[in-house]
């Protein structure tokens, strides 16, 4: 998952005049056009239309780039992002409202509030696995917050990137929202322009490079990164449902999802039943031709090498087809904890299942590793649920299902520690791309503060001590 910053610009992408494009966006922002709430609403509605009108073209691009089925294209890239845009268009007026605060007695007379100010010109660098959702999705918050936006889709999904470059200027205000295609080198050239905020979605290692480059300009960053998201299957779990849900979500996009179940920690008492039922579910879902195609040879080689090196037992699948760049959905039971399947993010249709003897062991296992983007738990008990919620740190948590935490506008989506910083979706996206400017206004008369102007008397001091 490493595209070097030194890589030459992608030959597929026309060389863009980056400084000129950024200057155009900045100029538009400085006119105040993007701050107008009616403009924001229109852009958000147009973004929703872009997605809905072009569903067949988007599905075709996703099929070409990722071998994605049309239903999954609709569910994960089109409907989710269109829903975000529609929600923001509906609520942006409310979100931009000043948030007045009750002030302390000592601050009276006066009024104070939070004024949501757009960051300015924002750079969004997207990932390839859900190219529309992870590029246009963050743009929803950025537009709602009143920013000018530059989008850099991932070059690893070239058909999707080209389609965004074609559609965005057709639907959205081209002087305020632009697409630049290209790879890591183009991303670095963009970051060097010194944006007012940057949102990056991708792997943790590249995220680190992005953060370093942004630091030179003190550009604030939102980093939506990856990691190994665990699934704890407790002794009291509904194993049949857990197996189906784990298998389904591991197969979507062939497991190439930042919040895919990376590995399972199964209580020893339910481990065998879980493995058997995941096998049954995979067989059913595979009949629908799901979950095999890998994005490119580099990732195919990475995955097949990790699988070949396993010291665990391959209980389901294990096959691959290099010519078709496909890996069969595979379950590996009890791999060594120091092998690649257990040390690196998998990002493919391979599921290690590690046996644990107790809930304590499962919690300790997760907490001994980098904080994940998601943590999942299957249990029927409130006690177990509360313990895991309180004791395991992760970007987000979902109990008794997987992935759905991404598809609500009501909860923030983001990582913690090495899985990222900042969060978006719904109002949280608006907040993420806004500066919360504190504003305090005071009357000039009567000038009550006169009592504490210098020279400081004993009396003024006494009064001030009582007031503040
Ligand atoms: P990727 O290859 O699509 O790269 C992400 C973006 O980074 C691309 O636009 C790419 O051009 C750019 N890039 C590459 N090298 C760069 C560099 N040196 N400097 C600046 N930008 C550079 O994505 P990937 O890294 O293969 O994506 C997979 C990873 O992304 C996984 O770890 C996954 O968990 C994570 N991810 C996270 C989320 C999330 O929402 N948190 C979503 C999807 C993927």
Coordinates of C-alpha atoms and ligand atoms in Angstrom, one line a residue:
X1 CA 0.0 0.0 0.0
X2 CA 2.8 2.4 -0.7
X3 CA 2.9 4.7 -3.7
X4 CA 6.1 6.7 -3.3
X5 CA 6.0 10.5 -3.4
X6 CA 8.9 10.3 -5.8
X7 CA 6.8 8.4 -8.4
X8 CA 6.4 10.2 -11.7
X9 CA 3.0 11.7 -12.5
X10 CA 0.6 9.2 -14.0
X11 CA 0.8 9.2 -17.8
X12 CA -2.9 8.6 -18.0
X13 CA -3.6 12.0 -16.4
X14 CA -3.1 15.1 -18.4
X15 CA -0.6 17.3 -16.7
X16 CA -2.6 20.0 -14.9
X17 CA -1.4 23.5 -14.3
X18 CA -1.7 23.1 -10.5
X19 CA -0.7 26.6 -9.4
X20 CA -3.2 28.1 -11.9
X21 CA -6.1 25.9 -10.7
X22 CA -5.4 26.6 -7.1
X23 CA -5.2 30.3 -7.8
X24 CA -8.5 30.1 -9.5
X25 CA -10.2 28.4 -6.5
X26 CA -8.6 30.8 -4.1
X27 CA -9.8 33.8 -6.1
X28 CA -13.3 32.4 -6.1
X29 CA -13.2 31.8 -2.4
X30 CA -12.0 35.4 -1.8
X31 CA -15.1 36.8 -3.5
X32 CA -17.2 35.2 -0.9
X33 CA -19.3 33.2 -3.4
X34 CA -18.8 29.9 -1.6
X35 CA -19.9 31.3 1.7
X36 CA -23.4 32.0 0.4
X37 CA -25.6 29.3 1.9
X38 CA -27.8 29.3 -1.2
X39 CA -24.7 28.5 -3.3
X40 CA -23.7 25.7 -0.9
X41 CA -27.2 24.2 -1.1
X42 CA -27.2 24.3 -4.9
X43 CA -23.8 22.6 -5.1
X44 CA -24.9 19.9 -2.7
X45 CA -28.1 19.3 -4.7
X46 CA -26.0 19.2 -7.9
X47 CA -23.6 16.7 -6.3
X48 CA -26.6 14.5 -5.4
X49 CA -27.8 14.7 -9.0
X50 CA -24.3 13.9 -10.4
X51 CA -24.4 10.6 -8.5
X52 CA -28.0 9.7 -9.2
X53 CA -28.1 10.7 -12.9
X54 CA -24.8 8.9 -13.6
X55 CA -25.5 5.6 -11.7
X56 CA -24.8 3.4 -14.8
X57 CA -21.6 5.2 -15.8
X58 CA -20.4 5.1 -12.1
X59 CA -21.2 1.4 -11.8
X60 CA -19.4 0.7 -15.1
X61 CA -16.3 2.6 -13.9
X62 CA -16.3 0.6 -10.6
X63 CA -16.8 -2.6 -12.5
X64 CA -13.8 -1.7 -14.7
X65 CA -11.5 -0.6 -11.8
X66 CA -12.5 -3.1 -9.1
X67 CA -14.8 -5.7 -10.7
X68 CA -17.5 -4.4 -8.4
X69 CA -21.1 -5.7 -8.8
X70 CA -23.6 -3.0 -9.7
X71 CA -25.6 -3.5 -6.4
X72 CA -22.4 -2.9 -4.3
X73 CA -21.5 0.1 -6.5
X74 CA -24.9 1.6 -5.8
X75 CA -24.9 0.7 -2.1
X76 CA -21.4 1.7 -1.1
X77 CA -20.5 4.5 -3.5
X78 CA -23.6 6.0 -5.0
X79 CA -26.5 5.8 -2.5
X80 CA -24.3 6.6 0.6
X81 CA -22.7 9.7 -1.0
X82 CA -25.9 10.9 -2.6
X83 CA -27.6 10.5 0.8
X84 CA -24.8 12.5 2.5
X85 CA -25.2 15.3 -0.1
X86 CA -29.0 15.3 0.3
X87 CA -28.8 15.5 4.1
X88 CA -26.3 18.3 3.9
X89 CA -28.4 20.3 1.4
X90 CA -31.3 20.0 3.7
X91 CA -29.5 20.9 6.9
X92 CA -26.8 23.3 5.8
X93 CA -28.9 26.4 6.7
X94 CA -29.3 25.0 10.3
X95 CA -25.7 24.1 10.6
X96 CA -24.3 27.5 9.7
X97 CA -26.4 29.2 12.4
X98 CA -24.5 30.9 15.1
X99 CA -24.3 29.0 18.3
X100 CA -24.9 31.5 21.1
X101 CA -23.5 30.7 24.5
X102 CA -24.5 31.7 28.0
X103 CA -21.7 33.8 29.3
X104 CA -20.4 33.9 32.9
X105 CA -21.6 36.8 35.1
X106 CA -18.2 38.4 34.9
X107 CA -18.4 38.6 31.1
X108 CA -21.7 40.6 31.1
X109 CA -22.8 42.7 29.5
X110 CA -21.8 40.9 26.4
X111 CA -22.8 38.2 23.9
X112 CA -20.7 35.3 22.7
X113 CA -21.1 32.7 20.0
X114 CA -19.4 30.3 17.7
X115 CA -19.3 31.6 14.2
X116 CA -18.7 28.8 11.6
X117 CA -16.1 30.1 9.2
X118 CA -15.0 28.1 6.1
X119 CA -11.4 27.0 6.2
X120 CA -10.9 28.4 2.8
X121 CA -9.5 26.3 -0.1
X122 CA -9.5 22.7 0.8
X123 CA -7.7 19.7 -0.7
X124 CA -9.3 16.3 -0.7
X125 CA -7.1 13.3 -1.6
X126 CA -9.2 10.2 -2.2
X127 CA -8.5 6.5 -2.0
X128 CA -9.3 3.9 -4.7
X129 CA -11.4 1.3 -2.8
X130 CA -14.5 3.4 -2.8
X131 CA -13.3 6.1 -5.2
X132 CA -16.6 8.1 -5.3
X133 CA -17.6 7.8 -1.7
X134 CA -14.1 8.6 -0.4
X135 CA -13.5 11.6 -2.7
X136 CA -17.0 13.1 -3.2
X137 CA -18.1 12.1 0.4
X138 CA -15.6 14.3 2.2
X139 CA -16.4 17.1 -0.4
X140 CA -20.0 17.2 1.0
X141 CA -18.7 18.5 4.4
X142 CA -16.2 20.8 2.7
X143 CA -18.9 22.4 0.4
X144 CA -21.5 22.6 3.2
X145 CA -18.9 24.5 5.3
X146 CA -18.5 27.0 2.4
X147 CA -15.1 26.1 1.1
X148 CA -13.6 26.0 -2.4
X149 CA -12.5 22.4 -3.0
X150 CA -9.9 20.6 -5.0
X151 CA -10.4 16.9 -5.4
X152 CA -7.6 14.5 -6.2
X153 CA -9.0 11.0 -6.8
X154 CA -6.8 7.9 -6.6
X155 CA -4.9 7.0 -9.7
X156 CA -5.3 3.3 -8.7
X157 CA -9.0 3.5 -9.8
X158 CA -8.3 5.3 -13.2
X159 CA -11.8 4.9 -14.7
X160 CA -13.4 6.3 -11.6
X161 CA -10.9 9.1 -11.5
X162 CA -11.5 10.0 -15.1
X163 CA -15.2 9.9 -14.7
X164 CA -15.0 12.3 -11.7
X165 CA -12.8 14.6 -13.7
X166 CA -15.5 14.6 -16.5
X167 CA -18.6 14.9 -14.3
X168 CA -17.5 17.4 -11.6
X169 CA -17.1 20.4 -13.9
X170 CA -20.4 19.5 -15.6
X171 CA -22.4 19.6 -12.4
X172 CA -20.5 21.8 -10.0
X173 CA -19.3 25.4 -10.0
X174 CA -16.0 24.9 -11.9
X175 CA -14.4 28.1 -10.4
X176 CA -14.9 26.8 -6.9
X177 CA -14.7 23.0 -7.2
X178 CA -12.1 21.3 -9.4
X179 CA -10.6 17.8 -10.0
X180 CA -6.9 17.2 -10.6
X181 CA -6.0 13.7 -11.6
X182 CA -2.7 12.0 -10.8
X183 CA -0.7 9.9 -8.4
X184 CA 1.4 10.5 -5.2
X185 CA 3.7 12.9 -6.9
X186 CA 0.7 15.0 -8.0
X187 CA -0.6 14.8 -4.4
X188 CA 2.7 16.1 -3.0
X189 CA 2.7 19.0 -5.6
X190 CA -0.8 19.9 -4.5
X191 CA 0.1 19.8 -0.8
X192 CA 3.0 22.1 -1.5
X193 CA 0.5 24.8 -2.6
X194 CA -0.3 25.2 1.1
X195 CA -4.1 24.6 1.4
X196 CA -6.2 25.8 4.2
X197 CA -7.2 22.3 5.1
X198 CA -6.4 18.9 3.7
X199 CA -8.4 15.7 4.0
X200 CA -6.5 12.5 3.1
X201 CA -8.0 9.0 2.8
X202 CA -5.5 6.1 2.4
X203 CA -3.0 4.0 4.2
X204 CA -1.2 4.9 7.4
X205 CA 2.3 5.1 5.9
X206 CA 1.2 7.5 3.1
X207 CA -0.8 9.4 5.7
X208 CA 2.4 10.0 7.6
X209 CA 4.0 11.5 4.5
X210 CA 1.0 13.6 3.8
X211 CA 1.1 14.9 7.4
X212 CA 4.8 15.7 7.2
X213 CA 4.3 17.6 3.9
X214 CA 1.3 19.5 5.3
X215 CA 3.3 20.5 8.4
X216 CA 5.6 22.7 6.3
X217 CA 2.6 24.9 5.6
X218 CA 0.8 24.3 8.9
X219 CA -2.1 23.0 6.9
X220 CA -4.6 21.4 9.3
X221 CA -5.2 17.8 8.3
X222 CA -8.0 15.2 8.5
X223 CA -6.5 11.8 8.1
X224 CA -8.8 8.9 7.3
X225 CA -6.4 6.0 7.6
X226 CA -6.5 2.2 7.9
X227 CA -5.4 -0.5 10.3
X228 CA -6.6 -3.9 11.4
X229 CA -10.2 -3.8 12.6
X230 CA -10.9 -6.7 14.9
X231 CA -14.1 -8.6 15.4
X232 CA -14.6 -10.1 18.9
X233 CA -17.0 -13.0 18.8
X234 CA -17.9 -13.6 22.5
X235 CA -19.0 -17.0 24.0
X236 CA -22.6 -15.8 24.1
X237 CA -22.8 -14.5 20.5
X238 CA -25.5 -15.4 18.0
X239 CA -23.0 -17.4 16.0
X240 CA -25.2 -18.0 13.0
X241 CA -25.9 -14.3 12.4
X242 CA -22.3 -13.3 13.3
X243 CA -21.0 -15.7 10.7
X244 CA -23.3 -14.4 7.9
X245 CA -22.5 -10.8 8.7
X246 CA -18.8 -11.3 8.9
X247 CA -18.7 -13.3 5.7
X248 CA -20.9 -10.8 3.8
X249 CA -18.9 -7.7 4.9
X250 CA -15.6 -9.4 4.2
X251 CA -16.7 -10.2 0.7
X252 CA -17.9 -6.7 -0.3
X253 CA -15.3 -5.1 -2.6
X254 CA -13.3 -8.3 -2.0
X255 CA -12.4 -7.2 1.5
X256 CA -10.8 -4.0 0.2
X257 CA -12.5 -1.9 2.8
X258 CA -10.8 0.2 5.5
X259 CA -13.4 -1.0 8.0
X260 CA -13.6 -4.6 6.8
X261 CA -13.4 -7.2 9.5
X262 CA -9.6 -7.7 9.4
X263 CA -9.4 -10.6 11.8
X264 CA -11.7 -12.4 14.3
X265 CA -11.0 -13.1 17.9
X266 CA -13.3 -16.1 18.5
X267 CA -14.0 -17.5 22.0
X268 CA -12.8 -21.1 22.1
X269 CA -16.3 -22.4 22.9
X270 CA -17.8 -21.1 19.6
X271 CA -14.7 -21.1 17.3
X272 CA -15.4 -24.3 15.4
X273 CA -19.1 -23.4 14.9
X274 CA -18.2 -20.0 13.7
X275 CA -15.6 -21.3 11.2
X276 CA -18.1 -23.8 9.8
X277 CA -20.9 -21.2 9.5
X278 CA -18.6 -18.7 7.8
X279 CA -17.7 -21.4 5.4
X280 CA -21.4 -22.0 4.6
X281 CA -22.1 -18.3 4.2
X282 CA -19.1 -17.8 1.9
X283 CA -20.3 -20.7 -0.3
X284 CA -23.7 -19.1 -0.6
X285 CA -22.4 -15.7 -1.3
X286 CA -19.7 -16.9 -3.7
X287 CA -22.5 -18.4 -5.8
X288 CA -23.5 -14.8 -6.4
X289 CA -19.9 -14.3 -7.7
X290 CA -18.9 -12.0 -4.9
X291 CA -15.7 -11.0 -3.3
X292 CA -12.7 -12.3 -5.3
X293 CA -11.3 -9.7 -7.7
X294 CA -8.3 -7.7 -6.4
X295 CA -7.5 -4.2 -7.5
X296 CA -4.2 -4.9 -9.1
X297 CA -1.2 -7.3 -9.4
X298 CA 0.7 -5.6 -6.6
X299 CA -2.0 -6.1 -4.1
X300 CA -2.7 -9.6 -5.5
X301 CA 1.0 -10.5 -4.9
X302 CA 1.0 -9.0 -1.5
X303 CA -2.0 -11.1 -0.5
X304 CA -1.0 -14.4 -2.0
X305 CA 2.5 -14.0 -0.5
X306 CA 1.0 -13.4 3.0
X307 CA -1.3 -16.5 2.5
X308 CA 1.6 -18.7 1.3
X309 CA 3.5 -17.7 4.5
X310 CA 0.8 -18.6 6.9
X311 CA 1.4 -21.1 9.7
X312 CA -2.3 -21.3 10.3
X313 CA -4.9 -23.8 9.0
X314 CA -6.7 -22.8 5.8
X315 CA -10.2 -23.8 6.7
X316 CA -12.1 -22.2 3.8
X317 CA -10.9 -21.3 0.3
X318 CA -7.2 -20.7 -0.2
X319 CA -7.2 -20.7 -4.0
X320 CA -6.2 -17.8 -6.3
X321 CA -6.1 -17.1 -10.0
X322 CA -3.3 -14.8 -11.1
X323 CA -4.6 -14.3 -14.6
X324 CA -7.9 -13.1 -13.4
X325 CA -6.3 -11.3 -10.4
X326 CA -8.7 -13.2 -8.1
X327 CA -8.3 -14.7 -4.6
X328 CA -10.9 -17.0 -3.2
X329 CA -12.5 -15.9 0.0
X330 CA -10.3 -17.6 2.5
X331 CA -10.5 -18.3 6.3
X332 CA -7.2 -19.1 8.1
X333 CA -7.5 -20.5 11.6
X334 CA -4.9 -19.6 14.2
X335 CA -2.1 -18.1 12.1
X336 CA 1.1 -17.2 13.9
X337 CA 0.8 -13.7 15.5
X338 CA 4.0 -12.5 13.9
X339 CA 3.2 -13.4 10.3
X340 CA 2.0 -10.8 7.8
X341 CA -1.7 -11.8 8.0
X342 CA -1.6 -10.7 11.7
X343 CA 0.9 -7.8 11.5
X344 CA -0.3 -6.0 8.4
X345 CA -3.7 -4.7 7.3
X346 CA -5.1 -7.4 5.0
X347 CA -7.3 -5.4 2.7
X348 CA -8.4 -8.5 0.8
X349 CA -10.7 -11.5 1.1
X350 CA -8.6 -13.4 3.7
X351 CA -9.9 -13.7 7.2
X352 CA -7.7 -14.9 10.0
X353 CA -9.6 -16.4 13.0
X354 CA -7.6 -16.4 16.3
X355 CA -8.9 -18.5 19.2
X356 CA -9.1 -16.8 22.6
X357 CA -10.0 -18.3 25.9
X358 CA -11.8 -15.4 27.4
X359 CA -13.2 -11.9 26.9
X360 CA -10.2 -10.5 28.9
X361 CA -7.8 -12.1 26.4
X362 CA -9.7 -10.6 23.5
X363 CA -9.7 -7.1 25.0
X364 CA -6.0 -7.4 25.9
X365 CA -5.2 -8.6 22.4
X366 CA -6.8 -5.6 20.7
X367 CA -5.3 -3.1 23.2
X368 CA -1.8 -4.5 22.7
X369 CA -1.9 -3.4 19.1
X370 CA -2.3 0.0 17.2
X371 CA -5.7 1.5 17.8
X372 CA -8.0 0.3 14.9
X373 CA -10.4 2.3 12.7
X374 CA -13.2 0.0 13.8
X375 CA -13.8 -2.6 16.5
X376 CA -16.7 -5.0 16.2
X377 CA -18.3 -7.2 18.8
X378 CA -20.8 -10.0 18.7
X379 CA -22.5 -10.7 22.0
X380 CA -26.0 -11.0 23.5
X381 CA -25.0 -9.6 26.8
X382 CA -25.1 -6.0 27.9
X383 CA -22.3 -6.6 30.4
X384 CA -19.9 -7.8 27.6
X385 CA -21.0 -5.0 25.4
X386 CA -20.4 -2.3 28.0
X387 CA -17.0 -3.8 28.9
X388 CA -15.8 -3.7 25.3
X389 CA -17.2 -0.2 24.6
X390 CA -15.4 1.1 27.7
X391 CA -12.1 -0.8 27.5
X392 CA -11.3 -1.0 23.8
X393 CA -10.2 2.2 22.0
X394 CA -11.0 2.5 18.3
X395 CA -12.2 5.0 15.7
X396 CA -15.7 3.6 15.9
X397 CA -17.5 0.6 17.2
X398 CA -20.4 -1.5 16.0
X399 CA -22.0 -4.2 18.1
X400 CA -23.6 -7.2 16.3
X401 CA -23.0 -6.0 12.8
X402 CA -20.3 -4.5 10.6
X403 CA -19.7 -1.6 8.2
X404 CA -23.0 0.2 8.9
X405 CA -21.3 2.8 11.1
X406 CA -20.0 4.3 7.8
X407 CA -23.5 4.8 6.3
X408 CA -25.1 7.1 8.8
X409 CA -25.0 10.8 8.7
X410 CA -25.8 10.9 12.5
X411 CA -22.4 9.7 13.7
X412 CA -18.9 10.9 13.1
X413 CA -16.7 8.6 11.0
X414 CA -13.0 8.7 11.6
X415 CA -10.0 7.0 13.3
X416 CA -7.9 7.4 16.4
X417 CA -4.2 7.4 16.8
X418 CA -2.6 5.5 13.8
X419 CA -6.1 4.9 12.2
X420 CA -6.5 8.7 11.7
X421 CA -7.5 12.0 13.1
X422 CA -10.6 14.1 12.5
X423 CA -14.0 12.8 11.4
X424 CA -16.8 13.5 9.0
X425 CA -20.3 12.6 7.8
X426 CA -23.4 14.7 8.4
X427 CA -23.0 17.7 10.7
X428 CA -19.6 16.3 11.7
X429 CA -18.2 16.9 8.2
X430 CA -19.5 20.4 8.2
X431 CA -17.7 21.0 11.5
X432 CA -14.5 19.3 10.3
X433 CA -14.2 21.7 7.4
X434 CA -15.1 24.8 9.4
X435 CA -13.1 27.0 11.7
X436 CA -15.1 27.6 14.9
X437 CA -14.4 31.2 15.4
X438 CA -15.3 32.5 18.8
X439 CA -16.9 35.9 18.7
X440 CA -17.6 38.1 21.7
X441 CA -19.3 41.4 21.5
X442 CA -19.5 44.0 24.3
X443 CA -21.2 47.3 24.6
X444 CA -18.8 50.3 25.0
X445 CA -21.2 52.0 27.5
X446 CA -21.5 51.7 30.4
X447 CA -17.8 51.1 30.7
X448 CA -18.0 48.8 33.7
X449 CA -14.4 47.5 33.3
X450 CA -13.3 51.1 34.3
X451 CA -13.2 49.8 37.8
X452 CA -10.3 47.6 37.2
X453 CA -8.2 49.9 34.9
X454 CA -4.8 50.8 36.4
X455 CA -3.6 52.1 38.7
X456 CA -4.7 48.9 40.5
X457 CA -6.2 49.8 43.9
X458 CA -6.9 47.4 46.8
X459 CA -10.6 48.0 46.2
X460 CA -10.4 47.1 42.5
X461 CA -8.4 43.9 43.3
X462 CA -11.0 42.8 45.8
X463 CA -13.8 43.4 43.4
X464 CA -11.9 41.6 40.6
X465 CA -11.3 38.6 42.8
X466 CA -15.0 38.4 43.5
X467 CA -16.0 38.8 39.8
X468 CA -13.5 36.5 38.1
Ligands
LIG1 P1 -4.4 4.9 -2.5 O1 -3.4 4.1 -3.2 O2 -5.7 5.1 -3.2 O3 -3.8 6.2 -2.0 C1 -4.6 7.1 -1.4 C2 -4.2 8.4 -2.0 O4 -2.9 8.8 -1.7 C3 -4.3 8.4 -3.5 O5 -5.0 9.5 -4.0 C4 -2.8 8.5 -3.9 O6 -2.6 9.2 -5.1 C5 -2.3 9.3 -2.8 N1 -0.8 9.2 -2.6 C6 -0.1 8.1 -2.9 N2 1.2 8.3 -2.5 C7 1.2 9.5 -1.9 C8 2.2 10.3 -1.4 N3 3.5 9.9 -1.3 N4 1.9 11.6 -0.9 C9 0.6 12.0 -1.0 N5 -0.4 11.3 -1.5 C10 -0.1 10.1 -2.0 O7 -4.8 4.2 -1.2 P2 -4.1 3.1 -0.4 O8 -3.1 3.8 0.5 O9 -3.7 1.9 -1.2 O10 -5.5 2.8 0.4 C11 -5.7 1.7 1.2 C12 -5.5 2.2 2.6 O11 -6.4 3.2 2.8 C13 -5.9 1.1 3.5 O12 -5.0 1.2 4.6 C14 -7.3 1.5 4.0 O13 -7.6 1.1 5.3 C15 -7.2 3.0 3.9 N6 -8.5 3.6 3.8 C16 -9.0 4.3 4.8 C17 -10.3 4.8 4.7 C18 -10.9 5.6 5.8 O14 -12.0 6.2 5.5 N7 -10.3 5.7 6.9 C19 -11.0 4.5 3.6 C20 -10.5 3.8 2.6 C21 -9.2 3.3 2.7

